[in-house]
Short mmCIF file of C-alpha atoms in Angstrom, two decimals:
data_model
loop_
_atom_site.label_atom_id
_atom_site.label_comp_id
_atom_site.label_asym_id
_atom_site.label_seq_id
_atom_site.Cartn_x
_atom_site.Cartn_y
_atom_site.Cartn_z
CA MET A 66 50.08 101.39 164.40
CA GLU A 67 46.58 100.86 162.99
CA VAL A 68 46.25 102.16 159.47
CA LYS A 69 42.84 103.67 158.88
CA LEU A 70 42.31 104.46 155.23
CA ALA A 71 39.75 106.88 153.81
CA LYS A 72 36.38 105.32 153.09
CA ARG A 73 36.63 106.27 149.41
CA VAL A 74 39.47 103.74 148.94
CA THR A 75 37.05 100.93 149.88
CA LEU A 76 34.58 102.05 147.15
CA ILE A 77 36.81 101.02 144.29
CA LYS A 78 38.02 97.65 143.16
CA PRO A 79 41.46 96.84 141.79
CA SER A 80 41.44 96.43 138.01
CA PRO A 81 40.74 92.79 137.08
CA THR A 82 42.68 93.37 133.86
CA LEU A 83 45.84 94.20 135.83
CA THR A 84 45.14 91.37 138.36
CA ILE A 85 44.95 88.67 135.70
CA THR A 86 47.98 90.16 133.81
CA ALA A 87 50.05 90.21 137.03
CA LYS A 88 49.12 86.57 137.82
CA ALA A 89 50.08 85.49 134.30
CA LYS A 90 53.38 87.46 134.49
CA ALA A 91 54.19 85.82 137.92
CA MET A 92 53.57 82.36 136.37
CA LYS A 93 55.83 83.29 133.39
CA ALA A 94 58.53 84.46 135.72
CA GLN A 95 58.51 81.08 137.30
CA GLY A 96 59.07 79.56 133.79
CA VAL A 97 55.47 78.62 133.09
CA ASP A 98 54.48 78.83 129.42
CA VAL A 99 51.46 81.13 129.77
CA VAL A 100 49.60 82.56 126.74
CA GLY A 101 48.21 85.95 127.77
CA PHE A 102 45.10 87.48 126.22
CA GLY A 103 44.82 90.13 128.95
CA ALA A 104 46.71 93.00 127.39
CA GLY A 105 44.99 96.40 127.06
CA GLU A 106 47.65 97.93 124.91
CA PRO A 107 49.01 97.44 121.34
CA ASP A 108 51.93 95.02 121.07
CA PHE A 109 53.58 97.33 118.51
CA ASP A 110 56.40 99.79 119.43
CA THR A 111 55.92 103.52 119.34
CA PRO A 112 56.82 104.70 115.79
CA GLU A 113 60.40 105.96 115.35
CA ASN A 114 59.51 109.52 114.26
CA ILE A 115 57.53 109.97 117.54
CA LYS A 116 60.44 108.71 119.63
CA GLU A 117 62.82 110.98 117.76
CA ALA A 118 60.58 114.03 118.53
CA ALA A 119 60.85 113.15 122.18
CA ILE A 120 64.59 112.77 121.95
CA LYS A 121 64.88 116.16 120.22
CA ALA A 122 62.79 117.81 122.96
CA LEU A 123 64.93 116.23 125.63
CA LYS A 124 68.19 117.38 123.95
CA GLU A 125 66.82 120.90 123.45
CA GLY A 126 66.03 121.14 127.15
CA PHE A 127 62.29 121.06 126.94
CA THR A 128 62.20 119.69 130.49
CA LYS A 129 60.49 122.34 132.57
CA TYR A 130 56.92 122.88 133.69
CA THR A 131 54.45 123.68 130.95
CA PRO A 132 51.01 125.31 131.29
CA VAL A 133 48.78 122.98 133.30
CA PRO A 134 46.27 122.30 130.48
CA GLY A 135 49.00 121.57 127.94
CA ILE A 136 51.25 123.40 125.47
CA ASP A 137 49.68 125.55 122.74
CA GLU A 138 51.48 123.52 120.05
CA LEU A 139 49.73 120.31 121.13
CA LYS A 140 46.40 122.01 121.57
CA GLU A 141 46.66 123.42 118.10
CA ALA A 142 47.47 119.96 116.72
CA ILE A 143 44.42 118.52 118.48
CA ILE A 144 42.20 121.35 117.13
CA ALA A 145 43.55 120.82 113.60
CA LYS A 146 42.89 117.08 113.84
CA TYR A 147 39.21 117.56 114.74
CA GLU A 148 38.57 120.24 112.10
CA LYS A 149 40.17 118.13 109.38
CA GLU A 150 38.71 114.69 110.39
CA GLN A 151 35.33 115.53 111.81
CA GLY A 152 34.63 119.13 110.74
CA LEU A 153 34.52 120.11 114.45
CA LYS A 154 35.89 123.52 115.47
CA TYR A 155 37.33 124.09 118.92
CA ASP A 156 39.17 127.01 120.56
CA LYS A 157 42.23 126.52 122.75
CA SER A 158 40.14 127.40 125.80
CA GLU A 159 38.00 124.33 124.97
CA VAL A 160 40.94 121.81 125.03
CA ILE A 161 42.78 120.37 128.02
CA VAL A 162 45.60 117.88 127.83
CA SER A 163 45.99 115.40 130.76
CA CYS A 164 48.07 112.40 131.79
CA GLY A 165 46.20 109.94 129.59
CA ALA A 166 42.42 109.50 128.77
CA LYS A 167 41.85 107.84 132.16
CA HIS A 168 43.05 111.01 133.81
CA SER A 169 40.89 113.02 131.54
CA LEU A 170 37.82 111.00 132.57
CA TYR A 171 38.76 111.35 136.19
CA ASN A 172 38.95 115.11 135.82
CA ILE A 173 35.51 115.13 134.18
CA ALA A 174 34.05 113.06 137.03
CA MET A 175 35.48 115.35 139.69
CA ALA A 176 34.36 118.49 137.78
CA LEU A 177 30.77 117.34 137.04
CA TYR A 178 29.46 114.57 139.30
CA GLU A 179 27.99 115.13 142.76
CA GLU A 180 26.04 113.16 145.39
CA GLY A 181 22.71 112.17 143.99
CA ASP A 182 23.74 112.38 140.38
CA GLU A 183 23.27 109.35 138.04
CA VAL A 184 25.74 108.45 135.33
CA ILE A 185 24.53 106.13 132.58
CA VAL A 186 27.12 103.42 131.73
CA PRO A 187 26.31 101.03 128.91
CA ALA A 188 27.38 97.45 129.73
CA PRO A 189 29.66 95.74 128.86
CA TYR A 190 31.85 98.66 130.05
CA TRP A 191 35.48 99.53 130.59
CA VAL A 192 35.97 98.87 134.29
CA THR A 193 37.06 102.41 135.15
CA TYR A 194 33.78 104.17 134.32
CA PRO A 195 31.59 102.98 137.19
CA ASP A 196 34.42 103.31 139.79
CA GLN A 197 35.15 106.93 138.86
CA ALA A 198 31.45 107.74 139.09
CA VAL A 199 31.32 106.19 142.55
CA LEU A 200 34.50 108.03 143.66
CA ALA A 201 32.87 111.31 142.74
CA GLY A 202 29.76 110.43 144.76
CA ALA A 203 27.46 109.62 141.78
CA LYS A 204 25.52 106.43 141.08
CA PRO A 205 26.28 104.39 137.95
CA VAL A 206 23.14 103.29 136.08
CA PHE A 207 23.77 100.43 133.74
CA ILE A 208 22.17 99.73 130.36
CA TYR A 209 22.78 96.07 129.59
CA THR A 210 23.28 95.85 125.84
CA LYS A 211 22.64 92.68 123.90
CA GLU A 212 24.81 90.63 121.57
CA GLU A 213 21.90 90.45 119.03
CA ASN A 214 22.03 94.32 118.90
CA GLU A 215 25.80 94.16 118.35
CA PHE A 216 26.26 95.31 122.01
CA LYS A 217 24.90 98.79 121.07
CA VAL A 218 22.62 100.94 123.19
CA GLN A 219 19.15 101.06 121.63
CA PRO A 220 17.19 104.37 121.77
CA GLU A 221 14.36 102.88 123.75
CA GLU A 222 16.82 101.49 126.37
CA LEU A 223 18.34 104.94 126.74
CA GLU A 224 14.94 106.56 127.09
CA GLU A 225 14.08 104.22 129.91
CA ALA A 226 17.37 104.86 131.71
CA ILE A 227 17.44 108.66 131.61
CA THR A 228 15.89 110.59 134.50
CA GLU A 229 16.04 114.17 135.73
CA ARG A 230 18.97 113.05 137.99
CA THR A 231 21.02 111.93 135.01
CA LYS A 232 24.14 114.02 134.91
CA ALA A 233 25.93 112.25 132.10
CA ILE A 234 25.99 109.27 129.73
CA ILE A 235 29.35 107.64 128.80
CA LEU A 236 29.63 106.36 125.27
CA ASN A 237 32.79 104.40 124.31
CA TYR A 238 33.09 103.58 120.63
CA PRO A 239 34.81 101.53 119.38
CA CYS A 240 34.09 99.87 122.67
CA ASN A 241 36.41 98.16 125.15
CA PRO A 242 35.58 95.25 125.62
CA THR A 243 33.18 94.47 122.77
CA GLY A 244 34.68 96.31 119.81
CA ALA A 245 31.17 97.67 118.90
CA THR A 246 30.85 101.08 117.31
CA TYR A 247 28.04 103.33 116.02
CA THR A 248 27.04 104.82 112.67
CA LYS A 249 26.15 108.51 112.46
CA GLU A 250 22.43 107.60 112.13
CA GLU A 251 22.58 105.52 115.33
CA LEU A 252 24.27 108.39 117.15
CA GLU A 253 21.64 110.82 115.94
CA LYS A 254 18.89 108.66 117.37
CA LEU A 255 20.63 108.44 120.71
CA ALA A 256 21.30 112.20 120.78
CA GLU A 257 17.60 112.82 119.95
CA VAL A 258 16.60 110.79 123.10
CA ILE A 259 19.06 112.69 125.32
CA LEU A 260 17.92 116.10 124.20
CA LYS A 261 14.27 115.16 124.59
CA LYS A 262 14.48 113.44 127.99
CA ASN A 263 17.16 115.54 129.67
CA PRO A 264 18.72 118.40 127.72
CA ASN A 265 21.02 119.07 130.66
CA CYS A 266 22.68 115.65 130.37
CA TRP A 267 26.36 115.65 129.42
CA ILE A 268 27.58 113.17 126.75
CA ILE A 269 31.02 111.84 127.56
CA SER A 270 32.33 110.45 124.28
CA ASP A 271 35.31 108.26 124.80
CA GLU A 272 36.93 107.78 121.32
CA VAL A 273 40.33 106.39 122.18
CA TYR A 274 40.02 103.51 119.67
CA GLU A 275 38.77 105.70 116.80
CA LYS A 276 41.53 104.79 114.44
CA ILE A 277 41.47 101.06 115.13
CA ILE A 278 38.39 100.32 113.06
CA TYR A 279 37.64 97.71 110.33
CA ASP A 280 35.71 96.74 107.18
CA GLY A 281 35.54 100.17 105.62
CA ARG A 282 33.80 101.73 108.62
CA GLU A 283 34.54 105.33 109.41
CA HIS A 284 34.61 106.79 112.89
CA VAL A 285 32.05 109.51 113.53
CA SER A 286 31.96 111.53 116.75
CA ILE A 287 28.57 112.13 118.31
CA ALA A 288 29.70 115.80 118.59
CA THR A 289 29.13 116.12 114.85
CA VAL A 290 25.40 115.43 115.09
CA SER A 291 24.44 119.11 115.73
CA PRO A 292 25.73 122.28 117.38
CA GLU A 293 23.34 121.60 120.23
CA VAL A 294 24.77 118.10 120.78
CA LYS A 295 28.38 119.38 120.44
CA GLU A 296 27.65 121.89 123.27
CA ARG A 297 26.74 119.00 125.59
CA THR A 298 29.55 116.66 124.47
CA LEU A 299 32.97 116.22 126.03
CA VAL A 300 35.20 114.32 123.56
CA VAL A 301 37.85 112.20 125.22
CA ASN A 302 40.83 110.86 123.32
CA ALA A 303 44.49 110.03 123.61
CA VAL A 304 47.58 109.01 121.65
CA SER A 305 47.80 105.79 123.76
CA LYS A 306 46.10 103.17 121.50
CA THR A 307 46.48 104.75 118.01
CA TYR A 308 50.22 105.34 118.30
CA SER A 309 51.20 102.62 120.69
CA MET A 310 52.01 105.24 123.33
CA THR A 311 50.22 103.81 126.43
CA GLY A 312 53.17 104.52 128.68
CA TRP A 313 53.63 108.17 127.53
CA ARG A 314 50.39 109.20 129.27
CA ILE A 315 48.89 111.89 126.99
CA GLY A 316 45.10 112.22 126.69
CA TRP A 317 42.76 115.20 126.12
CA VAL A 318 39.26 116.54 126.35
CA CYS A 319 37.59 118.81 123.86
CA GLY A 320 34.40 120.56 124.93
CA ASN A 321 32.69 123.29 126.94
CA LYS A 322 35.19 125.88 128.12
CA GLU A 323 33.70 126.17 131.60
CA VAL A 324 34.06 122.46 132.20
CA VAL A 325 37.61 122.51 130.72
CA ALA A 326 38.57 125.40 133.01
CA ALA A 327 37.23 123.46 135.98
CA MET A 328 39.26 120.42 134.95
CA SER A 329 42.31 122.57 134.63
CA LYS A 330 41.82 123.94 138.17
CA LEU A 331 41.54 120.37 139.50
CA GLN A 332 44.58 119.21 137.46
CA SER A 333 46.61 122.11 138.90
CA GLN A 334 46.29 120.52 142.31
CA SER A 335 46.91 116.90 141.27
CA THR A 336 49.38 116.21 138.42
CA SER A 337 49.92 119.82 137.25
CA ASN A 338 51.02 119.61 133.58
CA PRO A 339 51.36 116.39 131.61
CA THR A 340 55.00 115.45 130.93
CA SER A 341 56.69 118.12 128.69
CA ILE A 342 58.61 115.64 126.55
CA ALA A 343 55.53 113.41 125.99
CA GLN A 344 53.52 116.44 124.85
CA LYS A 345 56.15 117.19 122.18
CA ALA A 346 56.02 113.49 121.08
CA ALA A 347 52.21 113.73 120.90
CA VAL A 348 52.46 116.75 118.54
CA GLU A 349 54.53 114.58 116.21
CA ALA A 350 52.14 111.68 116.56
CA LEU A 351 49.20 113.80 115.43
CA MET A 352 51.01 115.96 112.79
CA GLY A 353 53.53 113.40 111.40
CA PRO A 354 53.20 110.41 109.05
CA GLN A 355 50.29 108.05 109.77
CA ASP A 356 51.67 104.95 107.90
CA ALA A 357 52.43 103.03 111.09
CA VAL A 358 48.79 103.30 112.20
CA ALA A 359 47.55 101.78 108.96
CA GLU A 360 50.01 98.87 109.21
CA MET A 361 48.99 98.19 112.80
CA VAL A 362 45.30 98.20 111.93
CA LYS A 363 45.94 95.83 108.98
CA ALA A 364 47.72 93.34 111.33
CA PHE A 365 44.89 93.69 113.97
CA LYS A 366 42.26 92.97 111.31
CA GLU A 367 43.96 89.80 110.25
CA ARG A 368 44.17 88.68 113.88
CA ARG A 369 40.51 89.64 114.54
CA ASP A 370 39.32 87.57 111.57
CA TYR A 371 41.25 84.52 112.66
CA ILE A 372 40.28 84.67 116.39
CA VAL A 373 36.57 85.23 115.63
CA ASP A 374 36.39 82.35 113.20
CA ARG A 375 38.22 79.98 115.62
CA LEU A 376 36.05 80.91 118.58
CA ASN A 377 32.81 80.50 116.63
CA SER A 378 33.84 77.01 115.62
CA MET A 379 34.17 75.90 119.18
CA PRO A 380 31.22 74.06 120.86
CA GLY A 381 29.25 76.20 123.34
CA VAL A 382 30.94 79.47 122.19
CA SER A 383 29.59 82.40 120.22
CA CYS A 384 31.64 85.47 119.29
CA PHE A 385 30.46 88.86 117.97
CA LYS A 386 32.74 90.17 115.18
CA PRO A 387 34.03 93.51 116.56
CA HIS A 388 33.92 96.64 114.48
CA GLY A 389 37.04 98.12 116.06
CA ALA A 390 39.55 98.10 118.98
CA PHE A 391 41.62 94.98 119.56
CA TYR A 392 39.43 92.80 121.71
CA VAL A 393 36.88 90.03 121.28
CA PHE A 394 34.17 89.41 123.81
CA PRO A 395 33.01 85.83 123.28
CA ASN A 396 30.03 84.26 125.08
CA PHE A 397 31.25 81.18 126.94
CA SER A 398 27.99 80.54 128.83
CA GLY A 399 27.38 77.39 126.72
CA VAL A 400 30.12 75.64 128.74
CA TYR A 401 28.73 76.70 132.20
CA GLY A 402 27.40 73.85 134.18
CA LYS A 403 30.19 71.52 132.91
CA SER A 404 32.93 70.39 135.19
CA TYR A 405 36.54 69.23 135.60
CA LYS A 406 38.19 67.39 138.50
CA GLY A 407 34.82 67.58 140.29
CA LYS A 408 34.69 71.42 140.08
CA THR A 409 31.75 72.94 138.17
CA ILE A 410 32.22 75.97 135.92
CA LYS A 411 29.49 78.28 137.12
CA ASN A 412 30.55 81.64 135.73
CA SER A 413 33.21 83.69 133.88
CA LEU A 414 35.54 83.80 136.88
CA ASP A 415 35.45 79.96 137.22
CA PHE A 416 36.12 79.62 133.50
CA ALA A 417 39.04 82.10 133.57
CA ASP A 418 40.57 80.29 136.58
CA TYR A 419 40.15 76.93 134.87
CA LEU A 420 41.95 78.14 131.72
CA LEU A 421 44.76 79.77 133.64
CA GLU A 422 45.40 76.94 136.15
CA GLU A 423 44.84 73.97 133.92
CA TYR A 424 45.77 75.17 130.40
CA LYS A 425 48.00 78.25 131.12
CA VAL A 426 45.83 80.73 129.17
CA ALA A 427 45.03 84.13 130.63
CA ILE A 428 41.72 85.78 129.76
CA VAL A 429 39.75 88.52 131.62
CA PRO A 430 36.35 87.26 133.06
CA GLY A 431 33.38 89.14 131.73
CA VAL A 432 31.96 89.80 135.17
CA ALA A 433 34.57 92.58 135.42
CA PHE A 434 32.89 94.33 132.50
CA GLY A 435 29.31 93.76 133.63
CA ASP A 436 28.58 90.64 131.64
CA ASP A 437 29.21 87.29 133.33
CA ASN A 438 28.36 85.23 130.27
CA CYS A 439 31.46 86.46 128.41
CA ALA A 440 35.18 87.02 128.72
CA ARG A 441 37.56 89.46 127.11
CA LEU A 442 40.43 88.31 124.93
CA SER A 443 42.88 90.83 123.54
CA TYR A 444 44.43 90.14 120.19
CA ALA A 445 47.20 92.67 120.79
CA THR A 446 49.67 89.79 120.73
CA SER A 447 51.40 87.78 118.01
CA MET A 448 49.49 85.43 115.68
CA GLU A 449 51.66 82.64 116.96
CA ASN A 450 50.43 83.30 120.53
CA ILE A 451 46.86 83.64 119.30
CA LYS A 452 46.93 80.25 117.61
CA LYS A 453 48.63 78.57 120.51
CA GLY A 454 46.16 80.09 123.05
CA LEU A 455 43.12 79.14 120.97
CA ASP A 456 44.36 75.55 120.57
CA ARG A 457 44.52 75.40 124.38
CA ILE A 458 41.07 76.94 124.89
CA GLU A 459 39.60 74.49 122.37
CA GLU A 460 41.21 71.57 124.16
CA ALA A 461 40.01 72.92 127.53
CA ILE A 462 36.40 73.11 126.31
CA LYS A 463 36.56 69.60 124.82
CA ASN A 464 37.82 68.16 128.14
CA LEU A 465 34.96 69.57 130.23
CA GLU A 466 32.41 66.93 131.29
#
């Protein structure tokens, strides 16, 4: 039987992050000592109080369907969080809980984007953004940010990119893969451009790394800029990164109630409600003690400082010091044109293959994120692994001809 799949399946590419991680895992399973820098999740366990809340919910029989857009208790915890931390006020009709932030973003794409729409995606970008736009029939329009601008979108770049066809701009801060984030003043300037050039443009503000931030910086949501900006902003967040709950699959959107209602309608015909037990755990994550988050961020900062210093000491490598998240995005283009065993390193894919095959180090090539000069390394792994992996990368670079 010939299997003829829908055309939309051919429009999206498999995640390169998962591909490289799977390849590294397969090598490890064969007994190969691989150091993996591909992880997109914290290496810490979910805090005990959160696990206990889930166990309690399970024992109490909280195992049935819930309302599609999430339980009131979790919505109220989300609303309280934003009022306390950002001074933002939302009603329960303006909040929807989904199966992780990726699901939230998918629901937004399906509710808003149409054929002919343009969606502005700053590069380097998380690989999901352009694919979701394409799936919904829209065209991703890239703004290629520069390392000398700390990988941040400049107002003049945004002004050039926005047209009357622009349906939305996606801002991710702190950013995966660069770790860049914005000050309130920088967000105000971007918002000013959006309101001037296309006041009907939606701002999709992906803030999943908001708590993993360094050097005394404070996370500020673009929704705080003004009531007019808040009205156009869909704030996306999750418990995944902050509380080491990637597998629990709880994310949410706060924003315009008509968009939220449309997302709920879509969700009712896809996943229905997010897992009941995970929702109860998320309530505890948001309302319970936050000590574990601070400890995790402290460990990440120590790793970040070490990995940045080491990479910047290597010949042909430059590495921006990230403001947040748990990735570095070093520029390896200084080694392009060099060779090993008669093979020339021409791009990030060649360099990633070279490291994995010859030195058993797994990194994610930057071409996947829209910047072929760089590669992403996650420091969501032990300091021992980081040191071992960097020793191998340093040796690999020295041995290129």
